């Protein structure tokens, strides 16, 4: 893949892969991981529920993973005297490494950590657009590489932001899971897209986007992307960022599309952060085409699921959501869109 970044692949002390993505060529990435790391058994197992057909990954070793360390002990900071981290370099731009405590390992898939910045106190929304643009390139590069691995059926890029959604490290970062199966939500979206295409010859996402543009839930729109609060959004302030043309996945985006995506993504996160009393906890999910069948019908989508519904109030997944899978939204999407546009 043609990257406007310099990629350097190296190894950590226990053999895991580390990849530096540098914005400036010629960076010295020879620093070795000097930690004496104990061997971690990363055997994970996929079990299928006979009642639902859905798969659960069982990974008991994750009970011992790092949990909210002190700021000066963050494993995602650059290494320094007295604190050797997951990243041996004294500074870096974007770094990707194999998760030390993965949910998926070996023949069940692969889990990677994508560190957005060397700055511990930074956040995705505070990064310059140029850095977010490079992160888009990293997502594209990792998607293409992981999708080419034997047995991988779906590559899922995501960011968990905030302890409210279970974040265990405050340093700005995301993750990538390479699944050996298509996850349930993605499979359901694919089934709908395929059925719609078979019955109409069109794309359900393209046609839905046209309807959204006509009904007042748009937050911001550019030449290549549109961000909106969907008609039947599950979350109080759900934002879907969708390419205006039919695109299956991140690697298929053009350079111009990636430029605009970086600016719109930053804008949407900042709008979420400006709503209430502090940074908005959210889950940022990339829904893209599976590796195999269904690529023609799939339409790329970046979804920001924001969990705060009012100052000091979270949207919890309670009985109907967790037990029945039926979501209840306390805020009308039309009002949420107006608030995100700054009209309320």
mmCIF file of C-alpha atoms in Angstrom:
data_model
loop_
_atom_site.group_PDB
_atom_site.id
_atom_site.type_symbol
_atom_site.label_atom_id
_atom_site.label_comp_id
_atom_site.label_asym_id
_atom_site.label_seq_id
_atom_site.Cartn_x
_atom_site.Cartn_y
_atom_site.Cartn_z
ATOM 1 C CA UNK A 1 0.000 0.000 0.000
ATOM 2 C CA UNK A 2 1.311 3.474 -0.866
ATOM 3 C CA UNK A 3 1.759 5.306 2.438
ATOM 4 C CA UNK A 4 2.835 8.888 3.065
ATOM 5 C CA UNK A 5 4.526 7.441 6.154
ATOM 6 C CA UNK A 6 7.707 5.518 6.877
ATOM 7 C CA UNK A 7 6.945 2.066 8.273
ATOM 8 C CA UNK A 8 9.494 0.242 10.417
ATOM 9 C CA UNK A 9 8.776 -3.272 11.675
ATOM 10 C CA UNK A 10 10.619 -4.588 14.717
ATOM 11 C CA UNK A 11 10.107 -6.995 17.626
ATOM 12 C CA UNK A 12 9.456 -6.606 21.349
ATOM 13 C CA UNK A 13 11.323 -8.631 23.978
ATOM 14 C CA UNK A 14 8.775 -11.457 23.953
ATOM 15 C CA UNK A 15 8.619 -11.691 20.167
ATOM 16 C CA UNK A 16 5.499 -9.616 19.551
ATOM 17 C CA UNK A 17 5.512 -7.375 16.509
ATOM 18 C CA UNK A 18 5.895 -3.583 16.820
ATOM 19 C CA UNK A 19 5.438 -1.240 13.865
ATOM 20 C CA UNK A 20 6.431 2.433 13.858
ATOM 21 C CA UNK A 21 4.627 4.721 11.413
ATOM 22 C CA UNK A 22 6.719 7.897 11.132
ATOM 23 C CA UNK A 23 5.648 11.146 9.533
ATOM 24 C CA UNK A 24 9.288 12.154 8.917
ATOM 25 C CA UNK A 25 11.667 9.744 7.153
ATOM 26 C CA UNK A 26 15.002 8.830 8.683
ATOM 27 C CA UNK A 27 13.910 8.283 12.286
ATOM 28 C CA UNK A 28 16.142 5.947 14.286
ATOM 29 C CA UNK A 29 14.023 2.976 15.329
ATOM 30 C CA UNK A 30 16.873 0.717 16.457
ATOM 31 C CA UNK A 31 16.126 0.993 20.194
ATOM 32 C CA UNK A 32 15.668 -2.515 21.580
ATOM 33 C CA UNK A 33 13.078 -3.612 24.113
ATOM 34 C CA UNK A 34 15.252 -4.169 27.190
ATOM 35 C CA UNK A 35 12.514 -5.562 29.424
ATOM 36 C CA UNK A 36 12.752 -9.050 30.833
ATOM 37 C CA UNK A 37 9.191 -9.997 29.990
ATOM 38 C CA UNK A 38 7.650 -13.129 31.464
ATOM 39 C CA UNK A 39 6.024 -15.514 29.055
ATOM 40 C CA UNK A 40 2.282 -14.902 28.789
ATOM 41 C CA UNK A 41 0.077 -17.760 27.686
ATOM 42 C CA UNK A 42 -2.236 -16.221 25.111
ATOM 43 C CA UNK A 43 -4.313 -19.219 24.206
ATOM 44 C CA UNK A 44 -7.841 -18.122 23.370
ATOM 45 C CA UNK A 45 -10.763 -20.330 22.436
ATOM 46 C CA UNK A 46 -13.822 -19.680 20.304
ATOM 47 C CA UNK A 47 -17.041 -21.229 21.604
ATOM 48 C CA UNK A 48 -20.332 -21.201 19.722
ATOM 49 C CA UNK A 49 -23.555 -20.741 21.687
ATOM 50 C CA UNK A 50 -25.909 -23.541 20.573
ATOM 51 C CA UNK A 51 -28.970 -21.375 21.334
ATOM 52 C CA UNK A 52 -28.010 -18.284 19.335
ATOM 53 C CA UNK A 53 -25.256 -19.522 17.045
ATOM 54 C CA UNK A 54 -23.070 -16.608 18.178
ATOM 55 C CA UNK A 55 -19.397 -17.024 19.050
ATOM 56 C CA UNK A 56 -17.741 -16.054 22.341
ATOM 57 C CA UNK A 57 -13.965 -15.720 22.634
ATOM 58 C CA UNK A 58 -12.753 -17.197 25.923
ATOM 59 C CA UNK A 59 -9.377 -15.736 26.955
ATOM 60 C CA UNK A 60 -8.647 -16.319 30.639
ATOM 61 C CA UNK A 61 -5.192 -14.722 30.496
ATOM 62 C CA UNK A 62 -6.808 -11.279 30.116
ATOM 63 C CA UNK A 63 -7.681 -11.243 33.818
ATOM 64 C CA UNK A 64 -4.083 -10.178 34.460
ATOM 65 C CA UNK A 65 -3.946 -7.305 31.953
ATOM 66 C CA UNK A 66 -2.840 -3.819 32.959
ATOM 67 C CA UNK A 67 -5.598 -1.838 34.670
ATOM 68 C CA UNK A 68 -5.540 1.975 34.991
ATOM 69 C CA UNK A 69 -1.868 2.417 35.905
ATOM 70 C CA UNK A 70 -0.529 5.698 37.297
ATOM 71 C CA UNK A 71 0.235 8.246 34.591
ATOM 72 C CA UNK A 72 3.987 7.877 35.053
ATOM 73 C CA UNK A 73 3.728 4.097 34.581
ATOM 74 C CA UNK A 74 1.716 4.085 31.364
ATOM 75 C CA UNK A 75 2.814 1.221 29.079
ATOM 76 C CA UNK A 76 1.982 3.272 25.960
ATOM 77 C CA UNK A 77 4.299 6.183 26.750
ATOM 78 C CA UNK A 78 7.710 6.286 25.069
ATOM 79 C CA UNK A 79 10.383 4.463 27.030
ATOM 80 C CA UNK A 80 12.616 6.546 29.280
ATOM 81 C CA UNK A 81 15.216 5.831 31.989
ATOM 82 C CA UNK A 82 13.418 4.129 34.838
ATOM 83 C CA UNK A 83 10.322 3.295 32.794
ATOM 84 C CA UNK A 84 10.545 0.825 29.936
ATOM 85 C CA UNK A 85 7.271 0.593 28.061
ATOM 86 C CA UNK A 86 5.722 -1.312 25.166
ATOM 87 C CA UNK A 87 7.389 1.208 22.843
ATOM 88 C CA UNK A 88 11.214 1.249 23.205
ATOM 89 C CA UNK A 89 11.742 4.525 21.316
ATOM 90 C CA UNK A 90 12.160 7.787 23.206
ATOM 91 C CA UNK A 91 9.533 9.377 20.930
ATOM 92 C CA UNK A 92 7.232 8.300 18.117
ATOM 93 C CA UNK A 93 4.366 9.452 15.915
ATOM 94 C CA UNK A 94 1.995 6.469 15.563
ATOM 95 C CA UNK A 95 2.883 2.973 16.771
ATOM 96 C CA UNK A 96 1.122 -0.378 16.366
ATOM 97 C CA UNK A 97 1.929 -3.520 18.310
ATOM 98 C CA UNK A 98 0.468 -6.914 19.059
ATOM 99 C CA UNK A 99 -1.597 -6.797 22.239
ATOM 100 C CA UNK A 100 0.172 -8.539 25.101
ATOM 101 C CA UNK A 101 -3.179 -9.698 26.490
ATOM 102 C CA UNK A 102 -5.212 -10.418 23.341
ATOM 103 C CA UNK A 103 -8.785 -11.640 23.180
ATOM 104 C CA UNK A 104 -7.882 -13.384 19.927
ATOM 105 C CA UNK A 105 -4.594 -15.212 19.483
ATOM 106 C CA UNK A 106 -3.034 -17.881 17.319
ATOM 107 C CA UNK A 107 -5.559 -19.545 15.038
ATOM 108 C CA UNK A 108 -8.463 -17.526 16.541
ATOM 109 C CA UNK A 109 -7.263 -14.193 15.117
ATOM 110 C CA UNK A 110 -5.055 -11.275 16.094
ATOM 111 C CA UNK A 111 -5.391 -8.176 18.300
ATOM 112 C CA UNK A 112 -3.350 -5.026 17.780
ATOM 113 C CA UNK A 113 -3.030 -1.750 19.693
ATOM 114 C CA UNK A 114 -2.800 1.487 17.680
ATOM 115 C CA UNK A 115 -1.201 4.297 19.702
ATOM 116 C CA UNK A 116 -2.241 7.654 18.256
ATOM 117 C CA UNK A 117 0.401 9.881 19.878
ATOM 118 C CA UNK A 118 3.373 9.855 22.223
ATOM 119 C CA UNK A 119 1.609 12.536 24.299
ATOM 120 C CA UNK A 120 -0.059 10.849 27.264
ATOM 121 C CA UNK A 121 -2.484 13.693 27.984
ATOM 122 C CA UNK A 122 -3.635 14.019 24.389
ATOM 123 C CA UNK A 123 -6.866 12.668 22.876
ATOM 124 C CA UNK A 124 -8.143 11.865 19.404
ATOM 125 C CA UNK A 125 -10.121 15.099 19.203
ATOM 126 C CA UNK A 126 -7.145 17.244 20.212
ATOM 127 C CA UNK A 127 -4.769 15.777 17.622
ATOM 128 C CA UNK A 128 -3.932 17.920 14.596
ATOM 129 C CA UNK A 129 -5.812 17.014 11.430
ATOM 130 C CA UNK A 130 -2.507 15.987 9.859
ATOM 131 C CA UNK A 131 -1.995 13.306 12.529
ATOM 132 C CA UNK A 132 -5.558 12.005 12.188
ATOM 133 C CA UNK A 133 -4.966 11.842 8.427
ATOM 134 C CA UNK A 134 -1.972 9.619 9.085
ATOM 135 C CA UNK A 135 -3.974 7.457 11.479
ATOM 136 C CA UNK A 136 -6.454 6.875 8.640
ATOM 137 C CA UNK A 137 -3.523 5.660 6.540
ATOM 138 C CA UNK A 138 -2.451 3.362 9.371
ATOM 139 C CA UNK A 139 -5.981 1.924 9.652
ATOM 140 C CA UNK A 140 -5.948 1.327 5.904
ATOM 141 C CA UNK A 141 -2.522 -0.298 5.960
ATOM 142 C CA UNK A 142 -3.342 -2.587 8.869
ATOM 143 C CA UNK A 143 -6.738 -3.507 7.371
ATOM 144 C CA UNK A 144 -5.105 -4.536 4.097
ATOM 145 C CA UNK A 145 -2.307 -6.492 5.765
ATOM 146 C CA UNK A 146 -4.490 -8.308 8.283
ATOM 147 C CA UNK A 147 -7.165 -9.114 5.692
ATOM 148 C CA UNK A 148 -4.506 -10.867 3.613
ATOM 149 C CA UNK A 149 -3.661 -13.305 6.413
ATOM 150 C CA UNK A 150 -4.972 -16.872 6.105
ATOM 151 C CA UNK A 151 -8.241 -17.483 7.934
ATOM 152 C CA UNK A 152 -9.128 -13.822 8.601
ATOM 153 C CA UNK A 153 -12.713 -12.946 7.672
ATOM 154 C CA UNK A 154 -13.196 -9.492 9.201
ATOM 155 C CA UNK A 155 -10.949 -6.600 10.290
ATOM 156 C CA UNK A 156 -12.479 -4.325 12.923
ATOM 157 C CA UNK A 157 -10.791 -1.015 13.801
ATOM 158 C CA UNK A 158 -12.146 0.749 16.884
ATOM 159 C CA UNK A 159 -11.469 3.187 19.705
ATOM 160 C CA UNK A 160 -12.807 2.969 23.249
ATOM 161 C CA UNK A 161 -12.676 6.364 24.930
ATOM 162 C CA UNK A 162 -13.339 6.866 28.664
ATOM 163 C CA UNK A 163 -13.445 4.662 31.752
ATOM 164 C CA UNK A 164 -17.235 4.654 31.338
ATOM 165 C CA UNK A 165 -16.838 2.260 28.410
ATOM 166 C CA UNK A 166 -14.233 0.101 30.141
ATOM 167 C CA UNK A 167 -10.994 1.788 29.070
ATOM 168 C CA UNK A 168 -8.059 0.520 31.154
ATOM 169 C CA UNK A 169 -5.378 2.855 29.724
ATOM 170 C CA UNK A 170 -5.887 6.615 29.431
ATOM 171 C CA UNK A 171 -3.230 7.156 26.762
ATOM 172 C CA UNK A 172 -4.901 7.945 23.401
ATOM 173 C CA UNK A 173 -5.101 4.707 21.476
ATOM 174 C CA UNK A 174 -7.373 2.388 19.554
ATOM 175 C CA UNK A 175 -7.394 -1.285 18.697
ATOM 176 C CA UNK A 176 -7.756 -3.587 15.726
ATOM 177 C CA UNK A 177 -9.238 -7.081 15.905
ATOM 178 C CA UNK A 178 -8.704 -9.478 13.015
ATOM 179 C CA UNK A 179 -11.527 -12.013 13.370
ATOM 180 C CA UNK A 180 -11.663 -15.509 11.907
ATOM 181 C CA UNK A 181 -15.420 -15.005 11.639
ATOM 182 C CA UNK A 182 -17.760 -12.118 10.829
ATOM 183 C CA UNK A 183 -18.978 -10.641 14.165
ATOM 184 C CA UNK A 184 -22.756 -10.762 14.795
ATOM 185 C CA UNK A 185 -23.529 -7.064 14.303
ATOM 186 C CA UNK A 186 -21.516 -6.888 11.119
ATOM 187 C CA UNK A 187 -23.134 -10.084 9.846
ATOM 188 C CA UNK A 188 -26.586 -8.638 10.475
ATOM 189 C CA UNK A 189 -25.696 -5.446 8.608
ATOM 190 C CA UNK A 190 -24.303 -7.537 5.750
ATOM 191 C CA UNK A 191 -27.446 -9.690 5.572
ATOM 192 C CA UNK A 192 -29.612 -6.558 5.299
ATOM 193 C CA UNK A 193 -27.335 -5.056 2.633
ATOM 194 C CA UNK A 194 -27.305 -8.237 0.551
ATOM 195 C CA UNK A 195 -31.089 -8.671 0.758
ATOM 196 C CA UNK A 196 -31.646 -5.015 -0.213
ATOM 197 C CA UNK A 197 -29.273 -5.315 -3.164
ATOM 198 C CA UNK A 198 -30.956 -8.508 -4.372
ATOM 199 C CA UNK A 199 -34.414 -6.933 -4.213
ATOM 200 C CA UNK A 200 -33.611 -3.444 -5.558
ATOM 201 C CA UNK A 201 -30.227 -3.639 -7.231
ATOM 202 C CA UNK A 202 -29.082 -0.724 -5.061
ATOM 203 C CA UNK A 203 -27.185 -0.046 -1.849
ATOM 204 C CA UNK A 204 -29.173 0.345 1.364
ATOM 205 C CA UNK A 205 -26.543 2.673 2.841
ATOM 206 C CA UNK A 206 -26.467 4.920 -0.240
ATOM 207 C CA UNK A 207 -30.262 5.176 -0.297
ATOM 208 C CA UNK A 208 -30.437 5.760 3.483
ATOM 209 C CA UNK A 209 -27.870 8.540 3.193
ATOM 210 C CA UNK A 210 -30.023 10.258 0.570
ATOM 211 C CA UNK A 211 -32.988 10.115 2.966
ATOM 212 C CA UNK A 212 -30.918 11.457 5.873
ATOM 213 C CA UNK A 213 -29.846 14.448 3.784
ATOM 214 C CA UNK A 214 -33.501 15.275 3.183
ATOM 215 C CA UNK A 215 -34.680 14.970 6.793
ATOM 216 C CA UNK A 216 -32.587 17.372 8.880
ATOM 217 C CA UNK A 217 -30.300 15.089 10.863
ATOM 218 C CA UNK A 218 -27.091 16.110 9.101
ATOM 219 C CA UNK A 219 -24.337 17.468 11.354
ATOM 220 C CA UNK A 220 -21.799 18.372 8.700
ATOM 221 C CA UNK A 221 -21.320 17.461 5.054
ATOM 222 C CA UNK A 222 -18.380 17.679 2.687
ATOM 223 C CA UNK A 223 -17.615 16.737 -0.876
ATOM 224 C CA UNK A 224 -16.772 13.169 0.054
ATOM 225 C CA UNK A 225 -18.306 12.446 3.482
ATOM 226 C CA UNK A 226 -21.483 13.182 5.417
ATOM 227 C CA UNK A 227 -21.851 13.022 9.208
ATOM 228 C CA UNK A 228 -25.330 12.632 10.648
ATOM 229 C CA UNK A 229 -27.390 11.309 13.552
ATOM 230 C CA UNK A 230 -29.244 8.306 12.089
ATOM 231 C CA UNK A 231 -33.024 8.074 12.055
ATOM 232 C CA UNK A 232 -33.046 5.021 14.338
ATOM 233 C CA UNK A 233 -29.823 5.658 16.248
ATOM 234 C CA UNK A 234 -29.336 3.477 19.327
ATOM 235 C CA UNK A 235 -27.215 5.884 21.351
ATOM 236 C CA UNK A 236 -28.103 9.336 22.723
ATOM 237 C CA UNK A 237 -25.619 11.124 20.461
ATOM 238 C CA UNK A 238 -24.733 8.574 17.806
ATOM 239 C CA UNK A 239 -22.827 10.010 14.863
ATOM 240 C CA UNK A 240 -22.391 8.072 11.626
ATOM 241 C CA UNK A 241 -19.705 9.317 9.224
ATOM 242 C CA UNK A 242 -20.321 7.841 5.783
ATOM 243 C CA UNK A 243 -18.629 8.250 2.376
ATOM 244 C CA UNK A 244 -20.875 9.806 -0.224
ATOM 245 C CA UNK A 245 -19.763 7.306 -2.852
ATOM 246 C CA UNK A 246 -20.078 3.550 -2.498
ATOM 247 C CA UNK A 247 -16.833 2.433 -0.785
ATOM 248 C CA UNK A 248 -16.333 -1.017 0.800
ATOM 249 C CA UNK A 249 -13.498 -0.369 3.248
ATOM 250 C CA UNK A 250 -10.816 2.039 4.461
ATOM 251 C CA UNK A 251 -8.108 0.912 1.997
ATOM 252 C CA UNK A 252 -10.436 1.810 -0.902
ATOM 253 C CA UNK A 253 -10.548 5.493 0.087
ATOM 254 C CA UNK A 254 -8.697 7.934 -2.165
ATOM 255 C CA UNK A 255 -6.146 10.410 -0.821
ATOM 256 C CA UNK A 256 -8.619 13.289 -1.158
ATOM 257 C CA UNK A 257 -11.293 11.313 0.679
ATOM 258 C CA UNK A 258 -8.884 10.552 3.519
ATOM 259 C CA UNK A 259 -7.998 14.239 3.792
ATOM 260 C CA UNK A 260 -11.627 15.226 4.271
ATOM 261 C CA UNK A 261 -12.352 12.284 6.542
ATOM 262 C CA UNK A 262 -9.627 13.387 8.958
ATOM 263 C CA UNK A 263 -11.082 16.898 9.202
ATOM 264 C CA UNK A 264 -14.681 15.704 9.607
ATOM 265 C CA UNK A 265 -13.711 13.056 12.160
ATOM 266 C CA UNK A 266 -11.913 15.591 14.332
ATOM 267 C CA UNK A 267 -14.837 18.021 14.019
ATOM 268 C CA UNK A 268 -17.383 15.410 15.118
ATOM 269 C CA UNK A 269 -15.374 14.298 18.156
ATOM 270 C CA UNK A 270 -14.932 17.924 19.206
ATOM 271 C CA UNK A 271 -18.675 18.511 18.861
ATOM 272 C CA UNK A 272 -19.333 15.543 21.151
ATOM 273 C CA UNK A 273 -16.804 16.813 23.700
ATOM 274 C CA UNK A 274 -18.410 20.261 23.709
ATOM 275 C CA UNK A 275 -21.899 19.024 24.606
ATOM 276 C CA UNK A 276 -21.666 18.516 28.366
ATOM 277 C CA UNK A 277 -19.407 18.466 31.398
ATOM 278 C CA UNK A 278 -16.107 17.198 30.030
ATOM 279 C CA UNK A 279 -14.861 14.705 27.470
ATOM 280 C CA UNK A 280 -17.550 12.521 25.951
ATOM 281 C CA UNK A 281 -17.109 8.766 26.493
ATOM 282 C CA UNK A 282 -17.659 6.973 23.214
ATOM 283 C CA UNK A 283 -16.974 3.884 21.149
ATOM 284 C CA UNK A 284 -15.700 4.619 17.661
ATOM 285 C CA UNK A 285 -16.340 1.674 15.331
ATOM 286 C CA UNK A 286 -15.338 1.107 11.723
ATOM 287 C CA UNK A 287 -17.885 -1.028 9.898
ATOM 288 C CA UNK A 288 -16.329 -2.172 6.646
ATOM 289 C CA UNK A 289 -16.638 -4.972 4.130
ATOM 290 C CA UNK A 290 -15.738 -8.514 5.166
ATOM 291 C CA UNK A 291 -12.735 -10.171 3.589
ATOM 292 C CA UNK A 292 -14.804 -12.634 1.531
ATOM 293 C CA UNK A 293 -18.349 -12.560 0.179
ATOM 294 C CA UNK A 294 -20.368 -9.374 0.580
ATOM 295 C CA UNK A 295 -17.816 -6.777 -0.463
ATOM 296 C CA UNK A 296 -19.955 -5.502 -3.341
ATOM 297 C CA UNK A 297 -22.949 -4.807 -1.078
ATOM 298 C CA UNK A 298 -20.953 -3.327 1.854
ATOM 299 C CA UNK A 299 -20.676 0.428 2.444
ATOM 300 C CA UNK A 300 -18.009 1.828 4.778
ATOM 301 C CA UNK A 301 -19.211 3.524 7.991
ATOM 302 C CA UNK A 302 -17.427 5.160 10.942
ATOM 303 C CA UNK A 303 -19.793 5.222 13.902
ATOM 304 C CA UNK A 304 -19.235 7.234 17.093
ATOM 305 C CA UNK A 305 -21.508 5.841 19.798
ATOM 306 C CA UNK A 306 -21.566 8.455 22.575
ATOM 307 C CA UNK A 307 -22.670 7.228 25.996
ATOM 308 C CA UNK A 308 -23.522 10.444 27.866
ATOM 309 C CA UNK A 309 -27.168 11.539 27.519
ATOM 310 C CA UNK A 310 -27.038 14.620 29.781
ATOM 311 C CA UNK A 311 -24.537 16.286 32.132
ATOM 312 C CA UNK A 312 -23.512 13.644 34.665
ATOM 313 C CA UNK A 313 -25.855 11.021 33.190
ATOM 314 C CA UNK A 314 -24.776 7.976 31.207
ATOM 315 C CA UNK A 315 -26.747 5.763 28.869
ATOM 316 C CA UNK A 316 -26.474 2.361 30.538
ATOM 317 C CA UNK A 317 -27.217 -0.880 28.748
ATOM 318 C CA UNK A 318 -29.850 -2.245 31.084
ATOM 319 C CA UNK A 319 -32.489 -4.972 30.813
ATOM 320 C CA UNK A 320 -33.937 -4.278 27.382
ATOM 321 C CA UNK A 321 -30.591 -3.608 25.724
ATOM 322 C CA UNK A 322 -28.378 -6.219 27.409
ATOM 323 C CA UNK A 323 -31.041 -8.835 28.037
ATOM 324 C CA UNK A 324 -33.311 -8.473 25.021
ATOM 325 C CA UNK A 325 -31.134 -6.686 22.475
ATOM 326 C CA UNK A 326 -33.817 -4.005 22.079
ATOM 327 C CA UNK A 327 -32.377 -0.491 22.363
ATOM 328 C CA UNK A 328 -34.278 2.428 23.874
ATOM 329 C CA UNK A 329 -33.085 5.950 23.041
ATOM 330 C CA UNK A 330 -33.996 8.803 25.418
ATOM 331 C CA UNK A 331 -33.180 11.581 22.936
ATOM 332 C CA UNK A 332 -34.864 12.140 19.591
ATOM 333 C CA UNK A 333 -32.216 11.932 16.864
ATOM 334 C CA UNK A 334 -33.498 15.202 15.370
ATOM 335 C CA UNK A 335 -32.807 17.015 18.646
ATOM 336 C CA UNK A 336 -29.423 15.323 19.048
ATOM 337 C CA UNK A 337 -28.445 16.522 15.571
ATOM 338 C CA UNK A 338 -29.545 20.079 16.381
ATOM 339 C CA UNK A 339 -27.519 20.043 19.609
ATOM 340 C CA UNK A 340 -24.427 18.782 17.779
ATOM 341 C CA UNK A 341 -24.864 21.545 15.207
ATOM 342 C CA UNK A 342 -24.865 24.060 18.080
ATOM 343 C CA UNK A 343 -28.497 25.090 17.569
ATOM 344 C CA UNK A 344 -29.581 24.323 21.171
#
